[in-house]
Amino acid sequence: PRRKAIMDIATFAILAIYIGIVVWAGIKHTDIAIEIGKRAPTHWRPILWPITMVIPIGAMFILLQGIAFFIKDISLVFRGKAIE
């Protein structure tokens, strides 16, 4: 378990960078959708910014979960037992 925790700590940076890019791009895309009033190309033509806002929000939740695992792994490596 300790080796796995060390590997998880090492790969957390990759996760954080990737999710950071997804959040940044999602916020940028949502901002553009709000600014131009983007609508779906159908007869109904619903506004799309509420749907595009789900992407950065979901990515932030994934990042929070990654931070929780990171803290748990740090505890396992340095204290020898995981936080329950």
Short mmCIF file of C-alpha atoms in Angstrom, two decimals:
data_model
loop_
_atom_site.label_atom_id
_atom_site.label_comp_id
_atom_site.label_asym_id
_atom_site.label_seq_id
_atom_site.Cartn_x
_atom_site.Cartn_y
_atom_site.Cartn_z
CA PRO A 1 0.00 0.00 0.00
CA ARG A 2 2.87 2.41 0.77
CA ARG A 3 4.40 2.02 -2.71
CA LYS A 4 1.00 2.56 -4.30
CA ALA A 5 0.54 5.71 -2.20
CA ILE A 6 3.94 7.02 -3.33
CA MET A 7 3.02 6.42 -6.96
CA ASP A 8 -0.36 8.11 -6.44
CA ILE A 9 1.38 11.14 -4.94
CA ALA A 10 3.73 11.30 -7.92
CA THR A 11 0.88 11.13 -10.44
CA PHE A 12 -1.28 13.68 -8.60
CA ALA A 13 0.59 16.51 -10.34
CA ILE A 14 -0.44 15.12 -13.73
CA LEU A 15 -4.07 14.91 -12.58
CA ALA A 16 -3.99 18.44 -11.16
CA ILE A 17 -2.53 19.91 -14.36
CA TYR A 18 -5.00 18.06 -16.59
CA ILE A 19 -8.03 18.98 -14.49
CA GLY A 20 -6.77 22.56 -14.22
CA ILE A 21 -6.70 22.80 -18.01
CA VAL A 22 -10.21 21.30 -18.26
CA VAL A 23 -11.55 23.79 -15.69
CA TRP A 24 -9.83 26.73 -17.38
CA ALA A 25 -11.04 25.77 -20.86
CA GLY A 26 -14.54 24.98 -19.56
CA ILE A 27 -14.84 28.36 -17.86
CA LYS A 28 -13.56 30.09 -21.00
CA HIS A 29 -16.04 28.18 -23.18
CA THR A 30 -18.91 28.94 -20.78
CA ASP A 31 -17.97 32.62 -20.70
CA ILE A 32 -18.06 32.77 -24.50
CA ALA A 33 -21.40 30.92 -24.57
CA ILE A 34 -22.90 33.45 -22.13
CA GLU A 35 -21.36 36.41 -23.96
CA ILE A 36 -22.68 35.53 -27.40
CA GLY A 37 -25.91 33.93 -26.19
CA LYS A 38 -25.08 30.60 -27.79
CA ARG A 39 -28.09 28.43 -28.58
CA ALA A 40 -28.51 24.90 -29.91
CA PRO A 41 -29.02 24.63 -33.69
CA THR A 42 -32.48 23.05 -33.41
CA HIS A 43 -36.01 24.36 -33.77
CA TRP A 44 -36.33 24.55 -29.99
CA ARG A 45 -33.05 26.60 -29.69
CA PRO A 46 -32.36 26.24 -25.95
CA ILE A 47 -29.56 28.31 -24.43
CA LEU A 48 -26.38 26.29 -23.95
CA TRP A 49 -24.43 28.04 -21.20
CA PRO A 50 -26.08 26.07 -18.35
CA ILE A 51 -24.99 22.85 -20.05
CA THR A 52 -21.46 24.08 -20.74
CA MET A 53 -21.17 25.20 -17.10
CA VAL A 54 -21.45 21.57 -15.99
CA ILE A 55 -18.02 20.75 -17.45
CA PRO A 56 -15.89 23.00 -15.17
CA ILE A 57 -18.10 22.24 -12.16
CA GLY A 58 -17.71 18.50 -12.68
CA ALA A 59 -13.96 18.89 -13.19
CA MET A 60 -13.70 20.82 -9.92
CA PHE A 61 -15.46 17.98 -8.12
CA ILE A 62 -13.00 15.50 -9.65
CA LEU A 63 -10.13 17.72 -8.47
CA LEU A 64 -11.59 17.82 -4.95
CA GLN A 65 -11.75 14.02 -4.93
CA GLY A 66 -8.14 13.89 -6.15
CA ILE A 67 -7.08 16.24 -3.34
CA ALA A 68 -8.84 14.00 -0.81
CA PHE A 69 -6.96 10.94 -2.11
CA PHE A 70 -3.72 12.96 -2.14
CA ILE A 71 -4.12 13.85 1.54
CA LYS A 72 -4.97 10.23 2.35
CA ASP A 73 -1.85 9.02 0.49
CA ILE A 74 0.37 11.60 2.22
CA SER A 75 -0.91 10.33 5.55
CA LEU A 76 -0.22 6.73 4.56
CA VAL A 77 3.33 7.49 3.47
CA PHE A 78 4.36 9.59 6.47
CA ARG A 79 2.30 8.12 9.33
CA GLY A 80 2.10 4.55 8.12
CA LYS A 81 -1.70 4.42 8.20
CA ALA A 82 -4.42 5.91 6.07
CA ILE A 83 -6.99 8.42 7.26
CA GLU A 84 -10.37 6.75 7.55
#
